[in-house]
Amino acid sequence: MENCSWFHLAFISLTLFFFFYTYLNYPVPKIVFSGCSKPWCNSIFTKFHSISRAQITQTSIDHLTETPNHPLDPLTVQEINRVNSILSFYEPILYSFASIHSLSLDEPDKDSVLNWKQGDPLPPRKAYVIALQDRQTHALTIDLDSGLVATHEIITSVSGYPMLSVEDTEIAAQVAMSYPELNVSASARGVSFSDLSCATPSPGWFGDNEEGRRIIKVQCFSIKDTVNYFMRPLEGLTITVDIDRREVVKFSDTGRDIPVPKATNTDYRYTPGQESGDDPIESINPISMEQPKGPSFRIENGHMVKWGNWVFHLKADQRAGMVISRAMVRDSESGVFRSVMYKGFASELFVPYMDPDENWYFKSYMDAGEFGLGATSMSLIPLNDCPRYAQYMDGVFVSADGRPYVRPNMICLFERYAGDVSWRHWEIPLQVRESRPKVTLVARMTASVGNYDYIFDWEFQTDGLIHVTVSLSGMLMVKGTPYENVNDIPNHEAMSSPLVSENVIGVVHDHYVTFYLDMDIDDTNNSFVNVHFVKEQTSPGESPRKSYLRAKRHTAKTEEDGKIKFKLYDPSEFHIVNPSRKSRLGNPAGYKVVPNANSASLLDHDDPPQLRGAFTNNQIWVTPYNRSEQWAGGLLVDQSKGDDTLAVWSQRNRGIENRDIVVWYTLGFHHIPCQEDFPVMPTVSSSFDLKPVNFFERNPILKSPPFFEQDLPLCWAATPS
């Protein structure tokens, strides 16, 4: 292999400087910019991951002295360092040779959390560690109070490996860049070795020939003349790397006759003045929601959010990204806070691509379990990602050597008002008119998982509704092609994926996000009710009507009853109710899952990607609460076979009536790319609601006051003199 060029060294240095300057001290796992295999590359990244006071003093919290205040607060920097100290003296593991793939709070038993009150001593603090050593996965529970390892298990009961670390992807890229054939192949395509940037798509699992190896795929792009290298693939080039043995397992090079797409029109960055010129863009004046008295929400003790009639716990998580816990809403009649949801988060994100080609068939990402939605999150950009008056929350995570690092400004909280109406009525004969504005609270995080960016919003309304949205932006995963125009493609109508630019195909794919929703409506004894709409025929002479709809309620007894596939012409509502908490009219208090736009997987159930993503076979699942069942794709997802998924657990068909239950909701997108998605996608979104149903005695915001002119200052642009 040739030595790192001066250009390459300069590129690495500038990249590191940029990350340091913006405090992004943990590279995106699916993107590896470095092609240098020198030892100093690793040493720089190792130092870069470590935490320093200089980084922390510019955040709102001094993480070096932070202490937990709630049973669900994430591990602090001090606690993570204590875990490292305990494990360094733990003889069954050679800690200096082990790789840490997860280090997080081992949450207390649910009963302990529910019974805890502010001012009580915290339940024992424990850490849960997943480590790899000699290709064996170790799961350990560490008691931070006693300083002892409480449990230690080598996981052999299920397939798969832990979440990939950044170090794993760095190793894979370095091994690939050191392989002599890569330089030969790049040169044959007219690409200089110094212009290569390599990414690491996950391998999935496709048979016994992959057993016993922790492998990763590596594919490369040209960074010449653009930062948007995803639009410049070296098509047909895939390197399979054994991460642990640091060797190339397979080198596939089938696309040398496919040109590397040009860099023209791929740059998506803004430059001042680009709105003028030959093709001017009419600018929209800057806009902002002003709050003269400041925001109405507050964050107490680091993680407790209080706003309007809501209170909930909010934290960052390395795998899930953002976790909402202990969500409670104030009753409009009694003033008492009532439980709605114990815990909610994005459990898995499944993205299968629809191309059977040798260099594409394996692309079936499990982004949470393979790369981590929190680990791939980036600092939010004020005024663009989040509006003025937003408040930010950091994430504290760990690198593969177990040392803590901070992801600053990972989550933002802000109030939203876009002129929407909360409720209104105008009684014309009586000349009575009433209207109320809708102001909501949004908790937001983003994950930049390689080419794609995902925006997760949990939006709380004063009427008790929770609106959950997932939005997609970023880059397409594209395929190189010899063709520049559809008219040049023989039988182009039969193409499975469309041409989106010259020499660039946007490969059809799906996105599925499965949410874990531990609903506790007023308590843990809940039931799932399918309110099914049935068409009834009228009897002869009964009515001028021929037919009507009737709602039939069915309470699910077992997990099988709780499996739901959406059908437009066979509709239902889906209620989670507390049968022992009745309204004044005798209706059980509840919330309902309200689907919005959605898609379902069409893959065969025995297709290897769908075996692993079988949790998308239904849009709704209901399971009894089990603290070990939180990840829809299983605890160990990388190269898993699908033997530890939500679909597997639910085969036990356990009882779910009048019990502590978890509802799993999957929203989905079928994505057929188009030219407007090039070179960067405009945001597309899907969502669902958690809406009160007979939870309140009447409209809970009936007494909310309207806005008046005197409440807000009148602002306008200054008139030029």
Coordinates of C-alpha atoms in Angstrom, one line a residue, residues 144-480:
L144 CA -21.8 1.1 41.7
D145 CA -22.5 1.4 45.4
S146 CA -20.7 -1.8 46.4
G147 CA -18.1 -1.6 43.6
L148 CA -18.8 -5.2 42.6
V149 CA -19.8 -7.1 39.4
A150 CA -23.3 -8.3 40.3
T151 CA -23.9 -10.5 37.3
H152 CA -21.7 -11.8 34.4
E153 CA -23.0 -13.8 31.5
I154 CA -21.4 -14.9 28.2
I155 CA -24.3 -14.7 25.8
T156 CA -24.6 -17.8 23.7
S157 CA -28.4 -18.3 23.6
V158 CA -29.0 -15.9 20.7
S159 CA -27.1 -15.0 17.6
G160 CA -25.6 -11.7 16.7
Y161 CA -23.0 -9.3 17.9
P162 CA -23.3 -6.0 19.9
M163 CA -23.7 -2.6 18.3
L164 CA -20.7 -1.7 16.1
S165 CA -18.3 0.9 17.6
V166 CA -16.6 3.7 15.7
E167 CA -13.4 1.8 16.3
D168 CA -14.8 -1.2 14.4
T169 CA -15.6 0.9 11.4
E170 CA -12.2 2.6 11.6
I171 CA -10.5 -0.8 11.6
A172 CA -12.6 -2.0 8.7
A173 CA -11.7 1.1 6.6
Q174 CA -8.1 0.8 7.5
V175 CA -7.9 -2.9 6.5
A176 CA -9.7 -2.1 3.2
M177 CA -7.5 0.8 2.4
S178 CA -4.4 -1.3 3.1
Y179 CA -5.6 -3.9 0.6
P180 CA -3.4 -3.5 -2.6
E181 CA -6.3 -4.4 -5.0
L182 CA -8.3 -1.4 -3.8
N183 CA -5.7 1.0 -5.2
V184 CA -5.6 -1.0 -8.5
S185 CA -9.4 -0.9 -8.8
A186 CA -9.7 2.8 -8.0
S187 CA -7.0 3.7 -10.5
A188 CA -8.8 1.6 -13.2
R189 CA -11.8 3.9 -12.6
G190 CA -9.7 7.0 -12.8
V191 CA -9.9 7.8 -9.1
S192 CA -6.8 8.7 -7.1
F193 CA -6.2 6.8 -3.9
S194 CA -6.0 10.0 -2.0
D195 CA -9.5 10.9 -3.2
L196 CA -11.1 7.7 -1.7
S197 CA -13.6 7.9 1.1
C198 CA -14.9 4.5 2.4
A199 CA -18.2 3.8 4.2
T200 CA -19.2 0.6 6.1
P201 CA -22.7 -0.7 5.3
S202 CA -23.7 -3.5 7.6
P203 CA -23.6 -7.0 6.3
G204 CA -26.9 -8.4 7.5
W205 CA -26.9 -12.2 7.7
F206 CA -27.1 -14.5 4.8
G207 CA -26.0 -18.0 5.7
D208 CA -23.6 -20.3 7.4
N209 CA -20.6 -19.2 5.4
E210 CA -20.7 -16.0 7.6
E211 CA -20.6 -18.0 10.9
G212 CA -17.8 -17.5 13.4
R213 CA -16.7 -14.2 11.9
R214 CA -17.6 -10.6 12.8
I215 CA -17.6 -9.1 9.3
I216 CA -18.4 -5.8 7.8
K217 CA -18.7 -4.6 4.3
V218 CA -16.7 -1.6 2.9
Q219 CA -17.6 0.4 -0.1
C220 CA -15.8 3.5 -1.5
F221 CA -16.6 6.8 -3.1
S222 CA -14.7 9.7 -4.7
I223 CA -14.4 12.9 -2.6
K224 CA -12.8 14.8 -5.5
D225 CA -14.5 18.2 -6.0
T226 CA -17.4 17.6 -3.6
V227 CA -18.2 17.0 0.0
N228 CA -21.2 14.9 -1.2
Y229 CA -19.2 11.8 -1.9
F230 CA -22.3 9.6 -1.5
M231 CA -23.3 10.7 -5.0
R232 CA -19.9 9.4 -6.4
P233 CA -19.8 5.7 -5.7
L234 CA -17.3 3.3 -7.1
E235 CA -20.0 1.0 -8.3
G236 CA -19.5 -2.8 -8.1
L237 CA -16.7 -2.6 -5.5
T238 CA -17.2 -4.3 -2.2
I239 CA -14.6 -5.4 0.3
T240 CA -15.7 -7.8 3.1
V241 CA -13.5 -7.4 6.2
D242 CA -13.1 -9.6 9.3
I243 CA -12.9 -6.9 12.0
D244 CA -11.4 -9.1 14.7
R245 CA -8.7 -10.8 12.5
R246 CA -8.2 -7.5 10.6
E247 CA -8.2 -9.2 7.2
V248 CA -10.0 -9.0 3.9
V249 CA -12.3 -12.0 3.5
K250 CA -13.6 -11.2 0.1
F251 CA -12.8 -8.6 -2.6
S252 CA -15.6 -8.1 -5.2
D253 CA -14.9 -5.9 -8.2
T254 CA -17.6 -6.1 -10.9
G255 CA -18.1 -2.5 -11.9
R256 CA -15.0 -1.2 -13.6
D257 CA -17.0 -0.4 -16.7
I258 CA -19.4 1.8 -14.8
P259 CA -18.3 5.4 -14.7
V260 CA -17.9 7.2 -11.4
P261 CA -20.7 9.9 -11.5
K262 CA -19.4 13.5 -11.9
A263 CA -19.3 15.9 -9.0
T264 CA -21.4 18.5 -10.9
N265 CA -24.4 19.8 -8.9
T266 CA -23.7 17.5 -6.0
D267 CA -22.6 20.2 -3.5
Y268 CA -25.5 21.1 -1.1
R269 CA -23.8 23.8 1.0
Y270 CA -25.1 27.3 1.1
T271 CA -22.8 30.1 -0.1
P272 CA -23.7 33.8 0.3
G273 CA -25.0 35.3 -2.9
Q274 CA -26.2 32.0 -4.5
E275 CA -29.8 33.3 -4.4
S276 CA -28.9 35.8 -7.0
G277 CA -27.4 35.3 -10.5
D278 CA -28.8 33.8 -13.6
D279 CA -31.4 31.8 -11.8
P280 CA -32.3 33.8 -8.7
I281 CA -34.2 32.2 -5.8
E282 CA -36.6 34.5 -4.1
S283 CA -35.7 34.4 -0.4
I284 CA -38.2 34.1 2.4
N285 CA -37.6 36.7 5.2
P286 CA -36.3 35.3 8.5
I287 CA -39.1 34.2 10.8
S288 CA -39.2 33.4 14.5
M289 CA -41.8 32.8 17.2
E290 CA -41.1 35.5 19.8
Q291 CA -41.7 34.8 23.5
P292 CA -41.4 38.2 25.4
K293 CA -41.7 36.4 28.8
G294 CA -39.4 33.5 27.8
P295 CA -40.4 29.9 27.3
S296 CA -43.1 28.4 29.5
F297 CA -41.3 25.1 30.1
R298 CA -38.5 24.3 32.5
I299 CA -36.0 21.5 32.9
E300 CA -35.4 20.6 36.6
N301 CA -32.5 18.6 38.0
G302 CA -31.1 18.0 34.5
H303 CA -33.8 15.7 33.1
M304 CA -37.3 16.5 34.4
V305 CA -39.4 18.6 32.0
K306 CA -42.4 20.5 33.2
W307 CA -44.7 22.4 30.8
G308 CA -48.3 23.4 31.0
N309 CA -50.1 20.3 32.4
W310 CA -47.3 17.9 31.5
V311 CA -44.3 16.5 33.4
F312 CA -41.9 13.8 32.0
H313 CA -38.4 12.6 32.3
L314 CA -36.2 13.1 29.2
K315 CA -32.7 11.6 28.5
A316 CA -30.3 10.7 25.7
D317 CA -29.5 7.1 25.1
Q318 CA -26.6 5.8 23.0
R319 CA -28.8 3.2 21.2
A320 CA -32.3 4.6 21.3
G321 CA -31.3 8.2 20.9
M322 CA -34.0 9.9 23.0
V323 CA -36.1 8.3 25.8
I324 CA -39.3 9.8 27.3
S325 CA -40.2 8.3 30.7
R326 CA -42.8 8.8 33.4
A327 CA -45.0 11.0 31.2
M328 CA -47.9 12.3 33.3
V329 CA -50.6 14.9 32.6
R330 CA -52.5 17.0 35.1
D331 CA -56.2 16.1 35.4
S332 CA -58.3 19.2 34.5
E333 CA -60.9 18.4 37.2
S334 CA -58.8 17.3 40.2
G335 CA -55.4 18.9 39.4
V336 CA -53.7 15.6 40.2
F337 CA -51.0 14.3 37.8
R338 CA -52.1 11.1 36.2
S339 CA -49.8 8.5 34.6
V340 CA -49.9 8.1 30.8
M341 CA -46.7 6.4 29.7
Y342 CA -43.9 4.8 31.7
K343 CA -41.4 4.7 28.8
G344 CA -41.3 5.5 25.1
F345 CA -38.6 5.4 22.5
A346 CA -37.6 4.3 19.0
S347 CA -36.6 0.7 19.5
E348 CA -35.4 -0.1 16.0
L349 CA -35.0 1.4 12.6
F350 CA -35.0 -1.1 9.7
V351 CA -34.0 0.0 6.2
P352 CA -34.0 -2.8 3.5
Y353 CA -32.8 -1.9 0.0
M354 CA -34.5 -3.5 -3.0
D355 CA -31.7 -4.6 -5.3
P356 CA -30.6 -8.3 -5.5
D357 CA -27.2 -7.3 -7.1
E358 CA -24.1 -8.8 -5.5
N359 CA -23.0 -5.4 -4.1
W360 CA -26.5 -4.4 -2.9
Y361 CA -28.5 -7.5 -1.6
F362 CA -27.0 -7.2 1.9
K363 CA -28.0 -3.6 2.5
S364 CA -30.7 -4.1 5.1
Y365 CA -29.7 -1.7 8.0
M366 CA -30.8 -2.0 11.6
D367 CA -29.7 1.4 12.5
A368 CA -30.4 1.4 16.2
G369 CA -29.0 -2.0 17.0
E370 CA -26.1 -1.9 14.6
F371 CA -24.9 1.7 14.9
G372 CA -26.9 3.5 17.6
L373 CA -29.3 6.4 17.1
G374 CA -27.6 8.3 19.9
A375 CA -24.1 7.3 18.8
T376 CA -24.9 8.8 15.4
S377 CA -26.6 11.9 16.7
M378 CA -25.0 15.3 16.0
S379 CA -25.2 18.6 17.8
L380 CA -28.3 20.5 16.7
I381 CA -28.0 23.7 14.8
P382 CA -29.7 26.7 16.5
L383 CA -32.3 28.6 14.4
N384 CA -32.3 25.8 11.8
D385 CA -32.7 22.5 13.6
C386 CA -34.4 24.2 16.6
P387 CA -36.0 27.6 16.9
R388 CA -35.0 30.5 19.1
Y389 CA -35.7 30.0 22.8
A390 CA -35.0 26.3 22.5
Q391 CA -33.1 24.7 25.4
Y392 CA -30.6 21.9 24.8
M393 CA -29.6 18.7 26.5
D394 CA -26.4 16.8 26.1
G395 CA -25.8 13.0 25.8
V396 CA -23.0 11.3 27.8
F397 CA -21.8 8.2 26.1
V398 CA -18.8 5.8 26.0
S399 CA -16.3 4.9 23.4
A400 CA -14.9 1.4 22.8
D401 CA -12.2 1.8 25.5
G402 CA -14.9 2.6 28.0
R403 CA -14.1 6.3 28.4
P404 CA -16.9 8.8 28.6
Y405 CA -17.5 11.5 26.0
V406 CA -20.2 14.2 25.7
R407 CA -22.4 14.8 22.7
P408 CA -23.3 18.4 23.3
N409 CA -26.7 19.9 22.3
M410 CA -28.0 16.5 21.2
I411 CA -31.7 17.1 22.2
C412 CA -33.6 20.3 22.1
L413 CA -36.9 21.4 23.7
F414 CA -39.0 24.2 22.3
E415 CA -42.6 25.5 22.2
R416 CA -44.3 25.6 18.8
Y417 CA -47.0 27.9 17.6
A418 CA -47.7 28.2 13.9
G419 CA -51.1 29.9 14.1
D420 CA -52.9 26.5 14.6
V421 CA -56.2 26.3 16.4
S422 CA -56.7 24.3 19.5
W423 CA -60.5 24.5 19.4
R424 CA -63.0 27.0 18.1
H425 CA -66.7 27.7 17.5
W426 CA -68.7 30.6 16.1
E427 CA -72.4 30.5 16.9
I428 CA -73.8 32.7 14.2
P429 CA -77.4 33.4 15.4
L430 CA -76.1 34.3 18.9
Q431 CA -73.0 36.1 17.6
V432 CA -70.8 34.1 20.0
R433 CA -67.3 33.3 18.8
E434 CA -64.6 31.5 20.7
S435 CA -61.2 30.3 19.5
R436 CA -58.1 29.0 21.3
P437 CA -54.5 28.9 19.9
K438 CA -52.6 25.6 19.9
V439 CA -49.2 25.9 21.5
T440 CA -47.3 22.6 21.9
L441 CA -44.0 21.4 23.4
V442 CA -41.5 19.5 21.2
A443 CA -38.6 17.3 22.3
R444 CA -36.4 16.7 19.2
M445 CA -33.2 14.8 18.3
T446 CA -31.6 13.9 15.0
A447 CA -29.5 10.9 14.0
S448 CA -27.1 11.1 11.0
V449 CA -26.8 7.5 10.2
G450 CA -24.4 7.6 7.4
N451 CA -26.2 9.0 4.3
Y452 CA -29.6 9.5 6.0
D453 CA -30.6 12.0 8.6
Y454 CA -33.6 11.1 10.8
I455 CA -35.4 13.7 12.9
F456 CA -37.4 12.4 15.9
D457 CA -40.1 14.6 17.5
W458 CA -42.2 13.9 20.5
E459 CA -44.8 16.7 20.7
F460 CA -47.0 17.3 23.7
Q461 CA -50.3 19.1 23.6
T462 CA -52.3 20.6 26.4
D463 CA -55.3 18.5 25.5
G464 CA -53.3 15.4 26.5
L465 CA -52.3 14.3 23.0
I466 CA -48.8 13.1 22.2
H467 CA -47.8 13.5 18.5
V468 CA -44.8 11.4 17.5
T469 CA -43.1 12.2 14.1
V470 CA -40.2 10.7 12.2
S471 CA -38.8 12.8 9.4
L472 CA -36.2 11.8 6.8
S473 CA -33.6 13.9 5.0
G474 CA -30.0 13.6 4.0
M475 CA -28.6 11.6 1.0
L476 CA -29.9 8.8 -1.1
M477 CA -27.9 5.6 -1.2
V478 CA -27.3 5.6 -5.0
K479 CA -26.0 3.1 -7.5
G480 CA -23.7 4.0 -10.4

